[in-house]
Coordinates of C-alpha atoms in Angstrom, one line a residue:
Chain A
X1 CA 45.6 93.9 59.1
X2 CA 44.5 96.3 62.2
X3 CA 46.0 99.3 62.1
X4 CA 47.2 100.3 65.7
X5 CA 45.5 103.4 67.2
X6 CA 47.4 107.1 66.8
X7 CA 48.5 108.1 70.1
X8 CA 50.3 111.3 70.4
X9 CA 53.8 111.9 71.2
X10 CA 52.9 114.1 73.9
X11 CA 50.8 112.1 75.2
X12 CA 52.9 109.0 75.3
X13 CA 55.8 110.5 77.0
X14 CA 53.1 111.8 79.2
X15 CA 51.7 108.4 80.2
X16 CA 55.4 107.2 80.7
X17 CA 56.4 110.1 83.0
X18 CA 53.0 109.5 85.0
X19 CA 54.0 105.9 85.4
X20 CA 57.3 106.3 86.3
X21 CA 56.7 108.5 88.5
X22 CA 54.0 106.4 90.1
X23 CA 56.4 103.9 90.7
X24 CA 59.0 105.9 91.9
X25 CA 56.6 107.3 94.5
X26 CA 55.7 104.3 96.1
X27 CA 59.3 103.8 97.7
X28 CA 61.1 105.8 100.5
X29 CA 63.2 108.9 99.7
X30 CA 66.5 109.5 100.3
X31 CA 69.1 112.7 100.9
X32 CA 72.5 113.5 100.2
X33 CA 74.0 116.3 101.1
X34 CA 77.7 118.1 101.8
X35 CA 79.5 118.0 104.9
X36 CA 82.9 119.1 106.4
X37 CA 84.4 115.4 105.1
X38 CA 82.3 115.4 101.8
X39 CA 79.2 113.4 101.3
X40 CA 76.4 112.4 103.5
X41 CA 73.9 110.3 102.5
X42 CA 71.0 108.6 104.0
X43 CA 68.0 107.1 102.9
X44 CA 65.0 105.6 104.9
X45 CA 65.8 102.0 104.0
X46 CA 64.6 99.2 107.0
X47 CA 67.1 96.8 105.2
X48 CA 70.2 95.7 106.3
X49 CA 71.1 94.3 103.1
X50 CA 69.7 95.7 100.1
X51 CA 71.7 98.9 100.1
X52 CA 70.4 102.2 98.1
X53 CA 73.6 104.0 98.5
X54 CA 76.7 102.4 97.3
X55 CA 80.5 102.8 96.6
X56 CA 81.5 103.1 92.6
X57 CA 84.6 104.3 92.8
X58 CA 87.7 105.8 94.7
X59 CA 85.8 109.1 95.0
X60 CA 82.4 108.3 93.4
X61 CA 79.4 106.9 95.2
X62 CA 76.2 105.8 94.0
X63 CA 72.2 106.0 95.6
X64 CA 69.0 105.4 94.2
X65 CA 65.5 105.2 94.7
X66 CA 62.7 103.5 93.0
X67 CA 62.6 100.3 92.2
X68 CA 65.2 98.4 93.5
X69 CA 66.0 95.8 91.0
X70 CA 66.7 98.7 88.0
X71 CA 68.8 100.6 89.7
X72 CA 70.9 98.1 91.3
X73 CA 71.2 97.2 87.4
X74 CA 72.1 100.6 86.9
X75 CA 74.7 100.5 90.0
X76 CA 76.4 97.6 88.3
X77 CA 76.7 98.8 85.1
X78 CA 78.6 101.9 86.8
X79 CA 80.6 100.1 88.8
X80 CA 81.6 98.4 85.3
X81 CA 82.1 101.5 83.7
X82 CA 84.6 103.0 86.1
X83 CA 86.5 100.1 86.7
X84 CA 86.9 99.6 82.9
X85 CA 88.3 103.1 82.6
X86 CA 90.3 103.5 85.7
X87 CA 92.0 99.8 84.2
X88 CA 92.5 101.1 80.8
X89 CA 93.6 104.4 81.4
X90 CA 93.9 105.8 84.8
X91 CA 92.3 106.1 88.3
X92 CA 92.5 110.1 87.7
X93 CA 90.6 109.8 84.6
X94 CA 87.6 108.0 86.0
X95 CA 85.0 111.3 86.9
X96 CA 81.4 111.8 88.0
X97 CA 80.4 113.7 85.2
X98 CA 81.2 111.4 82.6
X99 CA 79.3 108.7 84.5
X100 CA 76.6 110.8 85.1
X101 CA 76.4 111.2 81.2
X102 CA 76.4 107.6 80.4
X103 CA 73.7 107.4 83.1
X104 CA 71.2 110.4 81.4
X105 CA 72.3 108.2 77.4
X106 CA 70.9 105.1 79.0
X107 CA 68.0 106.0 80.9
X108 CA 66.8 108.8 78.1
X109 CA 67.0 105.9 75.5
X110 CA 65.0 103.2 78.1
X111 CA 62.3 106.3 78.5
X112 CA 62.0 107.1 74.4
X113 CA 62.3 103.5 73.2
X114 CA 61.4 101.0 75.5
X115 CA 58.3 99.8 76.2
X116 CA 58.7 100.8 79.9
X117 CA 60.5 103.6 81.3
X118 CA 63.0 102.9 84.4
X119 CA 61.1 103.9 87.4
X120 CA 64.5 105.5 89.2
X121 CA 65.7 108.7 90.1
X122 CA 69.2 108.4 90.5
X123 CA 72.3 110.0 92.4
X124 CA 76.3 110.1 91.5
X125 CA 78.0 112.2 93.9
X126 CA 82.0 113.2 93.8
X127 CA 84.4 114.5 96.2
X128 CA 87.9 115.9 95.7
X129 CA 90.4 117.3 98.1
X130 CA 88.8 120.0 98.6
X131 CA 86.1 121.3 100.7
X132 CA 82.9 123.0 99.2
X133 CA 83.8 121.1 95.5
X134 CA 81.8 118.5 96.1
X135 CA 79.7 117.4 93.0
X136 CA 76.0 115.9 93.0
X137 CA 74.3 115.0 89.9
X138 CA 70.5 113.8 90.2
X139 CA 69.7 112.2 87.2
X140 CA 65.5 111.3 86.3
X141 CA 63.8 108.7 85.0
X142 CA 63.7 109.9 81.6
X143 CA 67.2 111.1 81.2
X144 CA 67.0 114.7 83.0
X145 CA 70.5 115.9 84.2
X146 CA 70.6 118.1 87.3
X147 CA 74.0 118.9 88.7
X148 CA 73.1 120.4 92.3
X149 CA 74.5 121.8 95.0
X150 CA 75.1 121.5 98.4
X151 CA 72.4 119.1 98.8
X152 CA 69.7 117.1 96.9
X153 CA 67.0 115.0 97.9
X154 CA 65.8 112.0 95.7
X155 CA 62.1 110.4 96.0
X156 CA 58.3 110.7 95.9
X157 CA 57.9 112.9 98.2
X158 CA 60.7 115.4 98.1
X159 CA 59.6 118.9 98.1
X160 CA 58.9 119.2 101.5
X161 CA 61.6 117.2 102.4
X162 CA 63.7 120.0 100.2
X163 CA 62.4 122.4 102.4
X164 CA 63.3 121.1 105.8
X165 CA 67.0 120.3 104.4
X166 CA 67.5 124.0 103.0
X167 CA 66.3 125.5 106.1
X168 CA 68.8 123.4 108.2
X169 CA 71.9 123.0 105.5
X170 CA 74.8 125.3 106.7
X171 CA 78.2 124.7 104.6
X172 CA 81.1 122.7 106.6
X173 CA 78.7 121.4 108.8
X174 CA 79.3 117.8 110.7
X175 CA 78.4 114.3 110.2
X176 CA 76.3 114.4 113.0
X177 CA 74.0 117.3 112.1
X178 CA 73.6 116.3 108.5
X179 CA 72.5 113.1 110.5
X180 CA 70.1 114.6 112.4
X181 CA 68.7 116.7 109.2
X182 CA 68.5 114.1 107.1
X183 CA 66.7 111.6 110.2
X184 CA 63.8 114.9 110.5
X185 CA 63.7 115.6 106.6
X186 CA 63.0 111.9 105.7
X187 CA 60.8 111.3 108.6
X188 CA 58.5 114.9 108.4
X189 CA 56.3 116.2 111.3
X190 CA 54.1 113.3 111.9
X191 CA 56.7 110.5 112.3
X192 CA 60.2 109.5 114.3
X193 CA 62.8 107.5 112.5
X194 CA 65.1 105.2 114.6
X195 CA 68.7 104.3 113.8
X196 CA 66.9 101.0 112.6
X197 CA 65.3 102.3 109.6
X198 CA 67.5 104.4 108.6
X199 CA 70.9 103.7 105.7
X200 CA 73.9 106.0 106.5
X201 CA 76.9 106.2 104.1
X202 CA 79.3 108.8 103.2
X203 CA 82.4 109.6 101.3
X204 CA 85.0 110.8 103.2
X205 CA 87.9 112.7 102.2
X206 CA 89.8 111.4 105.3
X207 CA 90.0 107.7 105.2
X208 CA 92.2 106.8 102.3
X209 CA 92.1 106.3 98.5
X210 CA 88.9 104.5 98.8
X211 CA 86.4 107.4 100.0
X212 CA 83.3 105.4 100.6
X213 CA 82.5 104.5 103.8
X214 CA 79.3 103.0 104.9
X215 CA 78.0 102.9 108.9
X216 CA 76.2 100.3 109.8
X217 CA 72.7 100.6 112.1
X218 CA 74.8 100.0 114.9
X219 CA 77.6 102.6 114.5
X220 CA 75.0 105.1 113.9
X221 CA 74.6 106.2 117.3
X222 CA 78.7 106.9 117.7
X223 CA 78.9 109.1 114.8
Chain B
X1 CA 82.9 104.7 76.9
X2 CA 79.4 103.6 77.2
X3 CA 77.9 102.1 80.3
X4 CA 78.1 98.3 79.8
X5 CA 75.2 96.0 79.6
X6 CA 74.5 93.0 79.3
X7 CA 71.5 90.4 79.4
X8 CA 71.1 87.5 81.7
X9 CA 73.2 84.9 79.2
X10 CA 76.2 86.7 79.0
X11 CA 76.7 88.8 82.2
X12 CA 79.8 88.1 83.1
X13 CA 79.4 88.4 87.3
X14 CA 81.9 90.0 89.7
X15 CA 84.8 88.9 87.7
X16 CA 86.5 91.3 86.6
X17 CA 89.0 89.1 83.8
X18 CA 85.8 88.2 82.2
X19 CA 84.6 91.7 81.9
X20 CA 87.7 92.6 79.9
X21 CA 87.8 89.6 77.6
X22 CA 83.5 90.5 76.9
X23 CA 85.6 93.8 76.2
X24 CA 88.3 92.0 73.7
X25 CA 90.8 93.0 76.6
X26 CA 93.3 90.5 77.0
X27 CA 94.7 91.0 80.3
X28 CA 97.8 89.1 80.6
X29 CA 100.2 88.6 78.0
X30 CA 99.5 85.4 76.2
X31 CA 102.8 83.5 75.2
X32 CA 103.0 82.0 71.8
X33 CA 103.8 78.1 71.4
X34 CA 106.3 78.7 69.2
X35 CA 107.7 81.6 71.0
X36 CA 112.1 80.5 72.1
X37 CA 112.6 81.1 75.7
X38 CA 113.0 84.1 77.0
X39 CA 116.9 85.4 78.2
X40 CA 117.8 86.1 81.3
X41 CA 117.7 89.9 80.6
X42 CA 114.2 90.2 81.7
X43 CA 114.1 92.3 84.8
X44 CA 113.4 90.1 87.5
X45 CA 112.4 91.1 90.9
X46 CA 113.8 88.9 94.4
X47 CA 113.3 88.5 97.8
X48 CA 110.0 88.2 99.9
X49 CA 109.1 87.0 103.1
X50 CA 106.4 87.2 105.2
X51 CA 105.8 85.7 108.9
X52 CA 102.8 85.3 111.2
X53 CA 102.6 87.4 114.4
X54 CA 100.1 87.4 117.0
X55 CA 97.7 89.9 115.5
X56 CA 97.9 88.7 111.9
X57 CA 101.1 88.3 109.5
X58 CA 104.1 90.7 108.6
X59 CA 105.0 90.7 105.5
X60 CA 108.7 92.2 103.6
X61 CA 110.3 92.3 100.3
X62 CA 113.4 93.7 99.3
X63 CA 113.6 96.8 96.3
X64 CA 116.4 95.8 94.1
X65 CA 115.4 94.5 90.4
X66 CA 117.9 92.5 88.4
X67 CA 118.4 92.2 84.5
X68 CA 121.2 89.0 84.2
X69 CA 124.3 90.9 86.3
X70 CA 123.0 94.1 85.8
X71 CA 120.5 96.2 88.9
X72 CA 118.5 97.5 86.8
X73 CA 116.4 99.1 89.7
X74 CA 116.8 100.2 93.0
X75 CA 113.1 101.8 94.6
X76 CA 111.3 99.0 92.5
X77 CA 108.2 97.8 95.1
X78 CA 107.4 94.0 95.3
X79 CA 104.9 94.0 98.6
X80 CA 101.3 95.3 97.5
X81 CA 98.1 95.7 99.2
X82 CA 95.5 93.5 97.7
X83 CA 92.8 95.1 99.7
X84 CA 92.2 96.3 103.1
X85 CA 93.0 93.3 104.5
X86 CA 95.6 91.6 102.3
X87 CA 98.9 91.6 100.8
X88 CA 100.5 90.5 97.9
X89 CA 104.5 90.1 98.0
X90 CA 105.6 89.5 94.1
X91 CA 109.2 87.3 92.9
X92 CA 110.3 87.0 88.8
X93 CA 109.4 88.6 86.0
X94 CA 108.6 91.7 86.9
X95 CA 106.6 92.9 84.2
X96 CA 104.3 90.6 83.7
X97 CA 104.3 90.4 88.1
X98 CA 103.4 94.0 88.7
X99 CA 100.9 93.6 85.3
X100 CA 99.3 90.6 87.7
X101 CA 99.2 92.2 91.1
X102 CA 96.9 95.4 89.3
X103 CA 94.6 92.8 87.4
X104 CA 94.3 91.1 90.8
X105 CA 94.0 94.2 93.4
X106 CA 91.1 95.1 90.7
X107 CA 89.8 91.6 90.2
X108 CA 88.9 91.7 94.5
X109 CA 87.5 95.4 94.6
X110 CA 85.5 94.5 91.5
X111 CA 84.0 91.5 93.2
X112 CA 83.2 93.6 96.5
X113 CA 81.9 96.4 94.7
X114 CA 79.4 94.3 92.5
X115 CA 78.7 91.8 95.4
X116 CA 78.1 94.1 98.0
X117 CA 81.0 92.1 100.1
X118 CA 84.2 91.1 99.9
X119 CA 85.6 87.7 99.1
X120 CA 87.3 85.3 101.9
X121 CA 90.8 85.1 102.2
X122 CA 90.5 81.3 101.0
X123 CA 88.4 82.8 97.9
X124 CA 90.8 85.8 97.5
X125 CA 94.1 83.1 97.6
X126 CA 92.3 81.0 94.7
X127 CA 91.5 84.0 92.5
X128 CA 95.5 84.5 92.6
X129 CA 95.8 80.6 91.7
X130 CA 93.4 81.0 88.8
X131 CA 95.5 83.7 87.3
X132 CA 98.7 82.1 87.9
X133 CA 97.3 78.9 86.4
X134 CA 96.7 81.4 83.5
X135 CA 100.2 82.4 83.4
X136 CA 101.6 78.9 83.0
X137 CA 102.2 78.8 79.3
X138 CA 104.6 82.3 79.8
X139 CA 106.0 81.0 82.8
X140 CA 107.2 77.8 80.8
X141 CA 108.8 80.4 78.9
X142 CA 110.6 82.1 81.5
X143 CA 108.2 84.9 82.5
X144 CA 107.3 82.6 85.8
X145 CA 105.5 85.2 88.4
X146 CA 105.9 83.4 92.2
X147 CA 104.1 85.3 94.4
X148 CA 103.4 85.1 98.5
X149 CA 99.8 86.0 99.2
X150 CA 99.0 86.9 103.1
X151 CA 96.2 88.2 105.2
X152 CA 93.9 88.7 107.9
X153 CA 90.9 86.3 107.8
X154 CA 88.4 88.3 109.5
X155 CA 86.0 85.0 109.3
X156 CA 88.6 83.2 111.4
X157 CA 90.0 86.2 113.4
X158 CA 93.7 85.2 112.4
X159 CA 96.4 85.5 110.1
X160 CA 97.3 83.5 107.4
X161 CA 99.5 82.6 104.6
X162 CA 99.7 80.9 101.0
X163 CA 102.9 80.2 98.9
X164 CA 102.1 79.6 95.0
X165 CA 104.4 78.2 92.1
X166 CA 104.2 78.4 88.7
X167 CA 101.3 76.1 87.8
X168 CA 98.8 77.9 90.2
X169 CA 99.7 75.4 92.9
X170 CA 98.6 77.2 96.6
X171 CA 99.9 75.9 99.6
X172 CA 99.2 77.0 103.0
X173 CA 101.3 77.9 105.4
X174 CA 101.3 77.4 109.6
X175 CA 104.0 79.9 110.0
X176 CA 105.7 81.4 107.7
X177 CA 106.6 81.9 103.7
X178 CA 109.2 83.0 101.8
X179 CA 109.6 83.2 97.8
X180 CA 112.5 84.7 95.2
X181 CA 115.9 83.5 94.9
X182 CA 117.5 85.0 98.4
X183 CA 114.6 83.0 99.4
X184 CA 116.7 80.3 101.0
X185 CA 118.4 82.6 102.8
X186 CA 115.6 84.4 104.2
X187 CA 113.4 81.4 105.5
X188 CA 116.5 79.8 107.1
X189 CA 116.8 82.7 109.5
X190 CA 113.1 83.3 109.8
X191 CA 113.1 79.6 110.7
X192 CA 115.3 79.7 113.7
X193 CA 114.4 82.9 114.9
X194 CA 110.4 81.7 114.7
X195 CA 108.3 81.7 118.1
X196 CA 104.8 81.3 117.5
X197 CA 102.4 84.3 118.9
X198 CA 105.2 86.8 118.6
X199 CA 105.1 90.5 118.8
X200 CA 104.5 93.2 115.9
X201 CA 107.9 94.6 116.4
X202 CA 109.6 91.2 116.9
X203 CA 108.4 89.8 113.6
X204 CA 109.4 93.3 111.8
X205 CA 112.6 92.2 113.1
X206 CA 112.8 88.9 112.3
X207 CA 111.8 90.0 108.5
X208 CA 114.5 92.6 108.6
X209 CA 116.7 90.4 109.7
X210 CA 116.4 87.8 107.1
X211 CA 116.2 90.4 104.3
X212 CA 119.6 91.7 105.8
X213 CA 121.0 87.9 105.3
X214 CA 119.0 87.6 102.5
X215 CA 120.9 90.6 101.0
X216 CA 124.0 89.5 102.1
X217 CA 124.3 86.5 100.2
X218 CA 122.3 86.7 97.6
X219 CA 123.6 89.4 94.9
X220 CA 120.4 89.6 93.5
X221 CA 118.5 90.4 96.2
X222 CA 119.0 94.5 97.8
X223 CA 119.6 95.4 101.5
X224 CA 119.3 98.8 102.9
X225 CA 120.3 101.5 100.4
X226 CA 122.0 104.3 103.2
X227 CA 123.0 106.3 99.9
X228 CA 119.8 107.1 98.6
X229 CA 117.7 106.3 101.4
X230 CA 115.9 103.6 100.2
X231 CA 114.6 100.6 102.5
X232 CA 113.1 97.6 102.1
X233 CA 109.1 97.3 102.6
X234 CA 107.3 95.9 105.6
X235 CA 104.0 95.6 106.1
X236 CA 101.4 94.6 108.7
X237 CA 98.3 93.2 108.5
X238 CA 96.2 92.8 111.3
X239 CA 92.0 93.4 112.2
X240 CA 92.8 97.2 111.2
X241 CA 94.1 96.1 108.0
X242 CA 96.8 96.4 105.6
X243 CA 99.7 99.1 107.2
X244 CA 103.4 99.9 106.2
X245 CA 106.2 100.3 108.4
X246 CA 106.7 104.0 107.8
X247 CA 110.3 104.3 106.0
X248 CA 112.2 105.6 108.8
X249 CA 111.8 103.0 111.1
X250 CA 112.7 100.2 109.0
X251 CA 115.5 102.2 108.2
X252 CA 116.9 102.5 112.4
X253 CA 115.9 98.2 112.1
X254 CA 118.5 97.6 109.7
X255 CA 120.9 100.2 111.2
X256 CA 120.7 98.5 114.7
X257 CA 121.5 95.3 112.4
X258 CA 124.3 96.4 110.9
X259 CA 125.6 97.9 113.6
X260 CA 125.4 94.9 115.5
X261 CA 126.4 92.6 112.5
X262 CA 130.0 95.0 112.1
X263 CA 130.4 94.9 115.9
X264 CA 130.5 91.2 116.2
X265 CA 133.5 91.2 113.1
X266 CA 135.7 94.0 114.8
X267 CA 135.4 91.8 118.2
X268 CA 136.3 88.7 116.0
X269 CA 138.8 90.1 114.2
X270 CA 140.4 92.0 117.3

């Protein structure tokens, strides 16, 4: 019988962050960020089809970056999770936070146990009634919990994309200037980013029990 | 509540009914074999009608819920949205109807959240035939559920409307539907006041017309409550989707109708 080398902890958890994060990398980042109606988000996604940003629930969206198959497995399960609740006790009782929980159990235990770790960074945002009470937890690949505010930016390359978004955030402002931040953040001095190439959805506080609303390429320009 | 997983074998999909049961939810009643039929004190809801207009369909119940003689409530609602674009319009047993119209306004946002899109109207009036079809063995025992299904096919850029029975038959209709048991009344007056391509407001008349009829014949079915200020619900649905008359207005409909209605017996009886 072999016996299998000694690797330590640290260094194991190490290898897995450096992977993950690797992986994560090699996609396109993506913002969010509050507005006078709620949420904006956008991401640099040429697709017209395989969505990063998504509706979970009445006032609950999704977005994620990384490799697109996990967390599209990851958006499912949430959509699961808040149906299941909302059916067996109430639409009221179905929150961000307790989603965002579930989200840190599952991708902690995928990072500790699994062979791989999930190479996603993740994004539930809420909205209530109110203005300025919007919620935005950014969840890691390895479980990490970070509940933000007024904007967060999710990706490889997102510090200086942090930067550009906190120098031009202001609180209650409108869908087009979060727009127009989030087009210069994701695109950075060097490049332009058309309507094209760009995934726009938002949760709106003014359209209805169903806040989720997504604009497609072609509506971008009218917003 | 953890977040649910599942591996390729057993993922149960965009349906929602099979979610619950991987859950050990049971989400209509099941009825027993042995169980005796049920009596006619089960709260039973009416009258529904629903009509095709040139920018999609109207659709109207009536609010009154009966237990054997007794109205057992007044403000009871029997036209739902199923989702932006469709409505669901409920007659029977209540309970087990309003338990069927949550599973299935669920069962469609489910699917369109998971899938990315929303079902057809054809797919959305088959889910409604499956669960019906599910239903059969309580309907047998009196719990039926007939319900009216309509919407605006966004595919076809037109409106359109299904009438079900108990066994989970659909069947489509050109022009109009009407289920519950003022039914008969209802369709016969939306039948000869029927023009194809009419107006919004004319088909809101039409339906509050034969819910008027409906009401007035049928003891089981309610009309305009002036007392409390409660009227029957229309809806439209059209391209913007799924809209209700606001109260007020079907309220001056049915006032203009029983003004009219009263006139026409003084003159008779004058």
């Amino acid at each position: 019988m072999t016996t299998p080398f000694y690797v330590a902890p640290e260094q194991m958890m190490k290898d897995r962050a450096d992977y993950a994060r690797k992986g994560i990398a090699r996609g396109r980042s993506l913002v969010a960020m509050s507005y006078a109606d709620g949420v904006f988000i956008c991401a640099e996604n040429p697709s017209q089809t395989l969505h990063k940003v998504s509706e979970i629930y009445d006032r609950i969206a999704f977005a994620g970056v990384g490799k697109y198959n996990e967390f599209d497995q990851l958006r499912i399960a949430g959509v699961r999770h808040a149906d299941l609740k909302g059916f067996t006790y109430s639409r009221e009782d179905v929150e961000a936070r307790s989603l965002a929980n579930n989200y840190a159990q599952m991708l902690g235990q995928t990072f500790t146990h699994e062979m791989k770790p999930m190479e996603v960074e993740i994004l539930v945002a809420e909205i209530t009634d109110t203005p300025g009470e919007e919620q935005l937890f950014h969840i890691l690949y390895d479980g990490t919990v970070m509940d933000e505010t007024n904007f967060v930016v999710l990706g490889g390359d997102s510090e200086s994309i942090t930067t550009t978004v906190a120098e031009g955030w202001s609180a209650g402002m409108s869908a087009r200037d979060a727009l127009e931040l989030s087009r210069s953040a994701l695109a950075g001095p060097d490049r332009e980013l058309t309507d094209h190439a760009l995934e726009v959805a938002m949760l709106d506080r003014n359209v209805g029990r169903r806040a989720f609303r997504r604009i497609a390429d072609t509506d971008i320009a009218s917003l | 509540m953890t977040l649910p997983q599942y591996g390729p074998g057993a993922d149960p999909g965009p349906d929602f009914t099979a979610f619950l049961r991987r859950n050990g939810i049971e989400p209509m009643p099941v009825a027993s074999p042995n169980a005796p039929h049920s009596p006619t004190t089960i709260t039973h809801g009416t009258t529904c009608v629903a009509v095709r207009y040139t920018d999609g369909v109207v659709m109207a119940g009536d609010r009154r819920a009966t237990s054997g003689n007794l109205i057992s409530h007044r403000s009871i609602e029997k036209v739902f949205p199923a989702d932006r674009h469709s409505a669901v319009a409920i007659a029977g047993a209540a309970g087990p109807a309003v338990e069927m119209v949550r599973l299935y306004q669920l069962q469609l946002e489910h699917y369109e959240k998971v899938e990315g899109a929303p079902l057809s109207l054809e797919g959305k009036a088959n889910q409604l035939s499956q669960m019906l079809r599910g239903n059969l063995q309580a309907a047998m025992q009196g719990l039926a559920v007939v319900p009216i299904f309509a919407g605006y096919d966004v595919a076809r850029e037109t409106g359109r409307l299904f009438e079900f029975d108990i066994t989970g038959g659909r069947y489509e209709e050109a022009d109009y539907a009407a289920t519950g048991s003022g039914s008969l009344h209802a369709e016969t007056v939306v039948k000869v006041g029927y023009r194809r391509n009419m107006s919004a407001d004319d088909a809101i008349n039409l339906l509050a017309q034969s819910l008027f009829q409906a009401a007035d014949a049928d003891s089981a079915t309610g009309g305009a409550d002036n007392l409390r200020g409660i009227y029957p619900i229309i809806v439209t649905i059209s391209a913007e989707g799924y809209e209700r008359v606001a109260d007020d207005v079907v309220g001056e409909r049915f006032a203009a109708i029983a003004e009219a209605f009263s006139a026409n017996h003084r003159e008779v009886e004058a």
